[in-house]
PDB file of C-alpha atoms in Angstrom:
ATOM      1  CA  UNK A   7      -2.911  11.280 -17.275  1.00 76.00           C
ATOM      2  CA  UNK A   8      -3.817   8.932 -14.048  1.00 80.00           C
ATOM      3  CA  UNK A   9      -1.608   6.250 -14.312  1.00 78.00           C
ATOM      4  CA  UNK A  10      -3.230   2.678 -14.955  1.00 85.00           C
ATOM      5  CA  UNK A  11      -2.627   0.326 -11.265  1.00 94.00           C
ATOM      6  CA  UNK A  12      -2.094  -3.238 -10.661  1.00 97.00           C
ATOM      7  CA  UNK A  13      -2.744  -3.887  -7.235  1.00 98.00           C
ATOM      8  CA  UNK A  14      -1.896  -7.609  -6.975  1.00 98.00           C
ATOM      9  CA  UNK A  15       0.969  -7.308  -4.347  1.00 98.00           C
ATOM     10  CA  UNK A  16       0.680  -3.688  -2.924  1.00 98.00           C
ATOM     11  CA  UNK A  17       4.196  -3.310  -0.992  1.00 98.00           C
ATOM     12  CA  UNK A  18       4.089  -0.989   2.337  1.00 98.00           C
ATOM     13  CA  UNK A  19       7.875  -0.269   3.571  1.00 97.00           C
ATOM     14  CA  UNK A  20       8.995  -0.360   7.384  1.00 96.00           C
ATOM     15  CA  UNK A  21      12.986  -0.063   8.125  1.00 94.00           C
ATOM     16  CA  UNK A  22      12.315  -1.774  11.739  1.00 94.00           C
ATOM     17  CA  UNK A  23      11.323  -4.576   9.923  1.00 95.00           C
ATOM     18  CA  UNK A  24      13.691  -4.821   6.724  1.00 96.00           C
ATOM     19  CA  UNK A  25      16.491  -7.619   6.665  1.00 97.00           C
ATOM     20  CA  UNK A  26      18.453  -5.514   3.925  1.00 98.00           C
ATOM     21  CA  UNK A  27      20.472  -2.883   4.513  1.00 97.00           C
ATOM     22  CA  UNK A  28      19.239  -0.047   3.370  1.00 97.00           C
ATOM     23  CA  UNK A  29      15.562   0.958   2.283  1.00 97.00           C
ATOM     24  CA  UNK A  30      16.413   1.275  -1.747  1.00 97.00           C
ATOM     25  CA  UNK A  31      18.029  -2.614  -1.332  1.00 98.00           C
ATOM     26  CA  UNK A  32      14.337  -3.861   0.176  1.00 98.00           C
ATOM     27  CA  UNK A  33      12.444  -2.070  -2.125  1.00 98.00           C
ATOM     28  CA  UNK A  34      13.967  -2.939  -4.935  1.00 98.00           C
ATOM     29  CA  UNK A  35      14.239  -7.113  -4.342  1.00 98.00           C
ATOM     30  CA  UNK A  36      10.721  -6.966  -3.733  1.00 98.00           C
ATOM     31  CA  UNK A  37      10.346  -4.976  -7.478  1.00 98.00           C
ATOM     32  CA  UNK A  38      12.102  -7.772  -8.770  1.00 98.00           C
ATOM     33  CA  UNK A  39      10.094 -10.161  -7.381  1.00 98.00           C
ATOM     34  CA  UNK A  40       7.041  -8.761  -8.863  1.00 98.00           C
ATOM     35  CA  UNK A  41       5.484  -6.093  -6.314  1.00 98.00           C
ATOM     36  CA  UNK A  42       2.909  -4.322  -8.503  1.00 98.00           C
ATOM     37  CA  UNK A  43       3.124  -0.750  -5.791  1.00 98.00           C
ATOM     38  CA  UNK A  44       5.210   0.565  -3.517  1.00 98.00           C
ATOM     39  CA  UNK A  45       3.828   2.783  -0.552  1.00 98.00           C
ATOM     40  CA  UNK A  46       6.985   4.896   1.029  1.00 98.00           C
ATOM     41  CA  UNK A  47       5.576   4.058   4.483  1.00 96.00           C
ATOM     42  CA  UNK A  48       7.913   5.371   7.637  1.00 91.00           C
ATOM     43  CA  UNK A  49       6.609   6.899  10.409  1.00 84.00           C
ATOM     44  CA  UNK A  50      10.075   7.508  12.598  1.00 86.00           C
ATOM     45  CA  UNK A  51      11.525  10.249  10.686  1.00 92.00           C
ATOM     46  CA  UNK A  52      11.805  13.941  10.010  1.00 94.00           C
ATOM     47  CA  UNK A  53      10.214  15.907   6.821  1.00 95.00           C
ATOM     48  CA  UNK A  54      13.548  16.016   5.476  1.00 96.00           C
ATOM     49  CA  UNK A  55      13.992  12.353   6.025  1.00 96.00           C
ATOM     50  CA  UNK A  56      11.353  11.208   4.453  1.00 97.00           C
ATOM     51  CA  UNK A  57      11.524  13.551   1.416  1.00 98.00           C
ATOM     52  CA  UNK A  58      15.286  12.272   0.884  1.00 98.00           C
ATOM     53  CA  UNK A  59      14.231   8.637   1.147  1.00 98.00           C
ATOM     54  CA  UNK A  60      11.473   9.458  -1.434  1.00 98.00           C
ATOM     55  CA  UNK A  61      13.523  10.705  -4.169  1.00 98.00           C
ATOM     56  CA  UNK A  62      16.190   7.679  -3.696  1.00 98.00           C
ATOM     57  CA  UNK A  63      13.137   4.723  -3.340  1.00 98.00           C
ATOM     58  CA  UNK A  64      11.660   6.915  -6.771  1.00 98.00           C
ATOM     59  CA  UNK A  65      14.944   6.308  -8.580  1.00 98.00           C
ATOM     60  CA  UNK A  66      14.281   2.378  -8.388  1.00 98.00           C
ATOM     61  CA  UNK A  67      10.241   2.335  -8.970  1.00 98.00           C
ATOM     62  CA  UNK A  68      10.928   4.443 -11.973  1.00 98.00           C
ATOM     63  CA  UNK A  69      13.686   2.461 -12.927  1.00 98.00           C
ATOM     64  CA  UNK A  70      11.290  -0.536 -12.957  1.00 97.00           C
ATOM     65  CA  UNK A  71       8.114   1.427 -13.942  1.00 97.00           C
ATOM     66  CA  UNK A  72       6.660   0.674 -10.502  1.00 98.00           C
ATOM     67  CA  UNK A  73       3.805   3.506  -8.873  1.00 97.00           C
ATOM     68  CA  UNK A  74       5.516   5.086  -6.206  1.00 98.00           C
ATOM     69  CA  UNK A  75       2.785   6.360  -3.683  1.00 98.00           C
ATOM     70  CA  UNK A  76       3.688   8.098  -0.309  1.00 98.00           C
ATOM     71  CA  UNK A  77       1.857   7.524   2.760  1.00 97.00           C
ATOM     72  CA  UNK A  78       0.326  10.355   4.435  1.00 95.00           C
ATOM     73  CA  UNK A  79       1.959  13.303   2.914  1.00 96.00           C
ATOM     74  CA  UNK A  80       1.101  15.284  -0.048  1.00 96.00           C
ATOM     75  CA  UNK A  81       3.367  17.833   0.037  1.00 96.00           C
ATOM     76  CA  UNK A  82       6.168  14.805  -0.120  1.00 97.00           C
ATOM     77  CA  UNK A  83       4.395  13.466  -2.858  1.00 98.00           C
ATOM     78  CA  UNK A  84       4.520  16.554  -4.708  1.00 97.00           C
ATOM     79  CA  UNK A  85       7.816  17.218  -3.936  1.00 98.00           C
ATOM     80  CA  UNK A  86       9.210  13.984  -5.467  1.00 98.00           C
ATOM     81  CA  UNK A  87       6.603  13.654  -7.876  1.00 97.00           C
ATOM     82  CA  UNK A  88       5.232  10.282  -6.488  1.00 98.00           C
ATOM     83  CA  UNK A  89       2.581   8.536  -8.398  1.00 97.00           C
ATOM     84  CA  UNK A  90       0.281   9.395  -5.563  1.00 97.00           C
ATOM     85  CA  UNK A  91      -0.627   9.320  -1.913  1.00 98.00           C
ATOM     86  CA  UNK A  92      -2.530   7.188   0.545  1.00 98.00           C
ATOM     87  CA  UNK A  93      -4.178   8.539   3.279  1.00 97.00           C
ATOM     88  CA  UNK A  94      -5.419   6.938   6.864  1.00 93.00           C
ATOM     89  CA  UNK A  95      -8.816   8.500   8.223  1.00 89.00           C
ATOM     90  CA  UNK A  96      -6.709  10.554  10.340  1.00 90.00           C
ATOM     91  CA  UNK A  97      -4.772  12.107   7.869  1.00 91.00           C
ATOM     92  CA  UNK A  98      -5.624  15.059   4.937  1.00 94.00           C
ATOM     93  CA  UNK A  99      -9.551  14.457   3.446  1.00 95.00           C
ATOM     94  CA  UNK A 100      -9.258  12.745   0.150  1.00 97.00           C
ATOM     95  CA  UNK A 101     -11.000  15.818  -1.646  1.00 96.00           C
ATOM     96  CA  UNK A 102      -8.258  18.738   0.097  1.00 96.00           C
ATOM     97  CA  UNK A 103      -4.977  16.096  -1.312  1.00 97.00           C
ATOM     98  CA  UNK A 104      -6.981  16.087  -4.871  1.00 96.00           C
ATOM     99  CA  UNK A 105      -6.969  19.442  -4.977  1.00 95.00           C
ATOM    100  CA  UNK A 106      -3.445  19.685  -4.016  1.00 95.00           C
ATOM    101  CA  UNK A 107      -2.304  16.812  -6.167  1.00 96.00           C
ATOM    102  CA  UNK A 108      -4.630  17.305  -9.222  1.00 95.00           C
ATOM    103  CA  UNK A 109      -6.811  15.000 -11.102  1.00 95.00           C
ATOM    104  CA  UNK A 110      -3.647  12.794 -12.225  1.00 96.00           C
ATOM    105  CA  UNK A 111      -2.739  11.295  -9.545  1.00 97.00           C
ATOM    106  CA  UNK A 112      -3.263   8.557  -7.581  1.00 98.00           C
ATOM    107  CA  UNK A 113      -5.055   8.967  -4.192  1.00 98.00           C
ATOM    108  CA  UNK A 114      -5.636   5.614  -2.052  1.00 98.00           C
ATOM    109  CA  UNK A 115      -7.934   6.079   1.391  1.00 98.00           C
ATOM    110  CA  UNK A 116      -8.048   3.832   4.326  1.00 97.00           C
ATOM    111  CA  UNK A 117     -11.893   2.005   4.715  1.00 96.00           C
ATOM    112  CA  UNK A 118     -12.447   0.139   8.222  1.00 95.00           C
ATOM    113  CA  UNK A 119     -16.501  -0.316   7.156  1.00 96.00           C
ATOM    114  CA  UNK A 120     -18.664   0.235   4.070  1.00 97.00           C
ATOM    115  CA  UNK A 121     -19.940   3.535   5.452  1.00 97.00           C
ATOM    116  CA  UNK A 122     -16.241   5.096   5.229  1.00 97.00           C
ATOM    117  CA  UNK A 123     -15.517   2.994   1.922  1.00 98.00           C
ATOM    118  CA  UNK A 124     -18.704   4.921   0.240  1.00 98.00           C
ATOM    119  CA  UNK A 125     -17.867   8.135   1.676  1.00 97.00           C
ATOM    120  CA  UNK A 126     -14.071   7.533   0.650  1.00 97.00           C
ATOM    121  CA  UNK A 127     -14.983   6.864  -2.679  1.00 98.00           C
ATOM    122  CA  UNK A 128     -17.926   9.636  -2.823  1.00 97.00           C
ATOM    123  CA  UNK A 129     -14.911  11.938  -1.940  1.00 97.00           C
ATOM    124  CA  UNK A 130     -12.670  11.222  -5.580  1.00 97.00           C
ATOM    125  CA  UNK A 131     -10.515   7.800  -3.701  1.00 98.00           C
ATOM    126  CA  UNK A 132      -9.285   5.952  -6.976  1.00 98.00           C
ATOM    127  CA  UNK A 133      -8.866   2.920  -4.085  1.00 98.00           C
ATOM    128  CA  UNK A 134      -9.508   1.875  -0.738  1.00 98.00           C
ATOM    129  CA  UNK A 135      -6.829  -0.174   1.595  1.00 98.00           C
ATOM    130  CA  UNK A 136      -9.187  -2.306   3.938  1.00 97.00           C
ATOM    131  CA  UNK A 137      -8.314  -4.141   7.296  1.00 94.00           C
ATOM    132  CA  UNK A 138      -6.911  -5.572   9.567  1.00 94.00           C
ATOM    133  CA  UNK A 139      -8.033  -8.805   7.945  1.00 96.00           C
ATOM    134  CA  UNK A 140      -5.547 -11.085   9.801  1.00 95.00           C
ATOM    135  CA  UNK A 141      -4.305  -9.345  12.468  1.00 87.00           C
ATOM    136  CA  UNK A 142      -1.297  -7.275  11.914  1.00 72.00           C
ATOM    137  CA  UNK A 143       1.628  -6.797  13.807  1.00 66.00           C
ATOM    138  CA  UNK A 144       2.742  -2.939  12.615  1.00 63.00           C
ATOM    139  CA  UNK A 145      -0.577  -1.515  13.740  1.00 62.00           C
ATOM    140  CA  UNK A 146      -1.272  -2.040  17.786  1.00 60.00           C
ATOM    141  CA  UNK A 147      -4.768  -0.577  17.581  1.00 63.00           C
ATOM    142  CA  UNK A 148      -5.582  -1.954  14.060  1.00 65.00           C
ATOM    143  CA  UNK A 149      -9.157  -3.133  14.285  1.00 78.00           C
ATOM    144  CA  UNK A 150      -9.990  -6.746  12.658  1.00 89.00           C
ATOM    145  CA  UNK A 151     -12.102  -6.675   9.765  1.00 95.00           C
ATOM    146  CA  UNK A 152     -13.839 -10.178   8.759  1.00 96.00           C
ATOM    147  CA  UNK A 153     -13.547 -11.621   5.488  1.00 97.00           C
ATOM    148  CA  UNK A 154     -17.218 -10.863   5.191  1.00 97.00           C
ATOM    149  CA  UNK A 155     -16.991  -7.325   6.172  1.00 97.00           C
ATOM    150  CA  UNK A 156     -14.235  -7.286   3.825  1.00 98.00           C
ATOM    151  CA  UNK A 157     -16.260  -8.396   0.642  1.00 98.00           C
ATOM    152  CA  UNK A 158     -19.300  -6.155   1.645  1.00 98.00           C
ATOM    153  CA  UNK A 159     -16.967  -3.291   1.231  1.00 98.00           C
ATOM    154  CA  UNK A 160     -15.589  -4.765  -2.110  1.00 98.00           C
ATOM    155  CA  UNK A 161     -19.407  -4.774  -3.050  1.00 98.00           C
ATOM    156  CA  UNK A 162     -20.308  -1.316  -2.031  1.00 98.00           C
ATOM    157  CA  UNK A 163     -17.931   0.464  -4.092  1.00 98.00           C
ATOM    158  CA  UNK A 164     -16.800   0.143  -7.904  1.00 98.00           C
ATOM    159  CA  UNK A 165     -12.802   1.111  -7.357  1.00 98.00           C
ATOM    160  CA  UNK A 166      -9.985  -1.260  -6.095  1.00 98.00           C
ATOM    161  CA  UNK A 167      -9.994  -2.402  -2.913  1.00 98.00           C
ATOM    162  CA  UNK A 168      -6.537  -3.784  -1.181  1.00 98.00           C
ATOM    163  CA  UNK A 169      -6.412  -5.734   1.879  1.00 98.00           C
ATOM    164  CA  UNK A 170      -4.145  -5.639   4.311  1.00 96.00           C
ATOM    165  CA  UNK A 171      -3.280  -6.608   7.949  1.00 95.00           C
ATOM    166  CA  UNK A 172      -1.409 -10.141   8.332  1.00 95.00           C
ATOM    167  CA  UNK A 173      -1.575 -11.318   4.785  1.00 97.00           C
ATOM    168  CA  UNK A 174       0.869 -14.039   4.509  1.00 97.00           C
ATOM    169  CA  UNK A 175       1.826 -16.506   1.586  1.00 97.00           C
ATOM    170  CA  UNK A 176      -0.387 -19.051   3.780  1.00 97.00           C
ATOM    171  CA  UNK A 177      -3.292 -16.896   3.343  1.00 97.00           C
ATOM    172  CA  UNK A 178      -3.433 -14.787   0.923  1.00 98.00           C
ATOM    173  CA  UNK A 179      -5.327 -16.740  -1.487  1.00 98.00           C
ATOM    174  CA  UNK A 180      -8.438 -16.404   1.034  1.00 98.00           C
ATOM    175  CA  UNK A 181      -8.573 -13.047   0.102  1.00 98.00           C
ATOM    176  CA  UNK A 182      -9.444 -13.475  -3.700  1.00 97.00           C
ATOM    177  CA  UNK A 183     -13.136 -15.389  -2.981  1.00 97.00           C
ATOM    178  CA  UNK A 184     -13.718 -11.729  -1.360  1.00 98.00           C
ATOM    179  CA  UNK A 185     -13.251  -9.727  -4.541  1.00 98.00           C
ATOM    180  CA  UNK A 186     -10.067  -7.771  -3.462  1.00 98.00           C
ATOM    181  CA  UNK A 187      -7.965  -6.833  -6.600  1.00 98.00           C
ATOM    182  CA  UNK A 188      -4.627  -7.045  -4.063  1.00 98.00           C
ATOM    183  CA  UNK A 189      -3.227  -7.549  -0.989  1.00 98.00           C
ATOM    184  CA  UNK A 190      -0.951  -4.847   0.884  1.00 98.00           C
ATOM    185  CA  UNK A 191       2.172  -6.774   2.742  1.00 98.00           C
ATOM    186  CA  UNK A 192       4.927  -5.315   5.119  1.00 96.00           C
ATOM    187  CA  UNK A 193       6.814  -8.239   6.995  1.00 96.00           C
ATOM    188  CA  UNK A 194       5.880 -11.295   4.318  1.00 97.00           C
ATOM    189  CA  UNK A 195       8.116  -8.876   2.637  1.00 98.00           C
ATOM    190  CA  UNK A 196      10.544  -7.267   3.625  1.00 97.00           C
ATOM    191  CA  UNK A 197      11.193  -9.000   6.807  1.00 97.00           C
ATOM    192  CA  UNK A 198      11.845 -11.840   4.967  1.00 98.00           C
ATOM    193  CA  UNK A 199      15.139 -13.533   4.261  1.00 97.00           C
ATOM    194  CA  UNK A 200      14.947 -13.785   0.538  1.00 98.00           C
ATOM    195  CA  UNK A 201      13.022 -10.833  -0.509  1.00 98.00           C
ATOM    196  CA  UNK A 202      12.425 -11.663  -4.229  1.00 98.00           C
ATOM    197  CA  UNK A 203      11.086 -15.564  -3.400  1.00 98.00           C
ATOM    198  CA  UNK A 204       8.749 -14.340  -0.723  1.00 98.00           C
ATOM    199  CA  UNK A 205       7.746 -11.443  -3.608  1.00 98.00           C
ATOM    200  CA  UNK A 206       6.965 -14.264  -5.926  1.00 98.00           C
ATOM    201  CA  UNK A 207       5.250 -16.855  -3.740  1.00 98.00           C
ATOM    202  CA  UNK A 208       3.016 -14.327  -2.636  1.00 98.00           C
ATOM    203  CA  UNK A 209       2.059 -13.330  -6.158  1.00 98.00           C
ATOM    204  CA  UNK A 210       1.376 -17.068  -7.062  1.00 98.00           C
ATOM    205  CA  UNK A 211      -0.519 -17.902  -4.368  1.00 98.00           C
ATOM    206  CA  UNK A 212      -2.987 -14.888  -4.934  1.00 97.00           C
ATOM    207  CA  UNK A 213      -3.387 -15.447  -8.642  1.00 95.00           C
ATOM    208  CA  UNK A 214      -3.668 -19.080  -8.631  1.00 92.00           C
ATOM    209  CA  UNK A 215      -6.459 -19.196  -5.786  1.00 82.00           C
TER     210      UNK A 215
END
């Protein structure tokens, strides 16, 4: 059965960015601190790589009942079994990884306007990750997407929709007037000194806007 998501604080991973150690140490500080998702996201690294990084990062979001979703790639999804996959416009359609996945899992889609948020969720998308809201730094070509383009996409489809681009504790709470159920954070993260208190004040700031 489809697992049940809270996307409050949807956490994307990026070693170049990371103050810990190791991956499994970042991921799971930010668990503690209340991240509601994880999203395996590297880009710099083989198949085999990635599919080993998978199965240790699973061992903690299982450990703390987390989702686990992998970006991009199904068949590493499948081969950890991952709660799911997200998937950029570039990447498999959403209605090729369904049929690879099944109807059980969880299968996010990236929406820059309300004509691909539609179509994404026409497809079978259980949510939609929309931006660049504030202007990210991980994404060079990232295209800005208002706050008003952002809750017209909100409005134009009845599944989740996360933002992300630049969300920082300072404003984050900007988001909620928009009708996002969550925001999607890299550096406020895990670039961040003390992983768990940045996980927190995040959280707090969203909910009590």
């Amino acid at each position: 059965m489809k697992p049940e998501i809270d996307y409050t604080l949807y956490l994307c991973t990026d070693r170049r960015l990371m103050t810990t150690d190791t991956i499994e140490e970042s991921v799971e500080l930010a668990v503690k601190g209340g991240v509601t998702v994880v999203q395996l996201r590297e880009k710099d690294c083989s198949s085999r790589e990635f599919y080993e990084m998978a199965v240790r990062v699973k061992e903690i979001t299982d450990a703390y009942e987390v989702p686990l979703l992998i970006n991009d790639r199904a068949d590493i999804a499948m081969a950890v079994g991952a709660d799911g996959v997200h998937l950029g416009q570039d990447d498999l359609p959403v209605q090729a990884a369904r049929g690879l996945l099944g109807s059980d899992k969880i299968i996010g889609a990236t929406a820059h306007t309300v004509k691909e948020a539609v179509r994404a969720w026409k497809s079978g998308a259980d949510y939609l990750g929309a931006g660049d809201v504030f202007g990210t730094s991980t994404k060079q070509d990232a295209r800005r997407l208002s706050l008003e383009e952002l809750t017209e996409i909100c409005q134009s489809v009845p599944i989740p929709v996360v933002a992300i681009g630049g969300v920082r504790a300072d404003n984050i709470a900007r988001l909620r007037p928009t009708g996002a159920k969550g925001a999607a954070v890299i550096s406020a993260v895990v670039g961040q000194k003390d992983i768990t208190a940045a996980t927190r004040e995040l959280i707090s700031n969203f909910q009590e806007a």
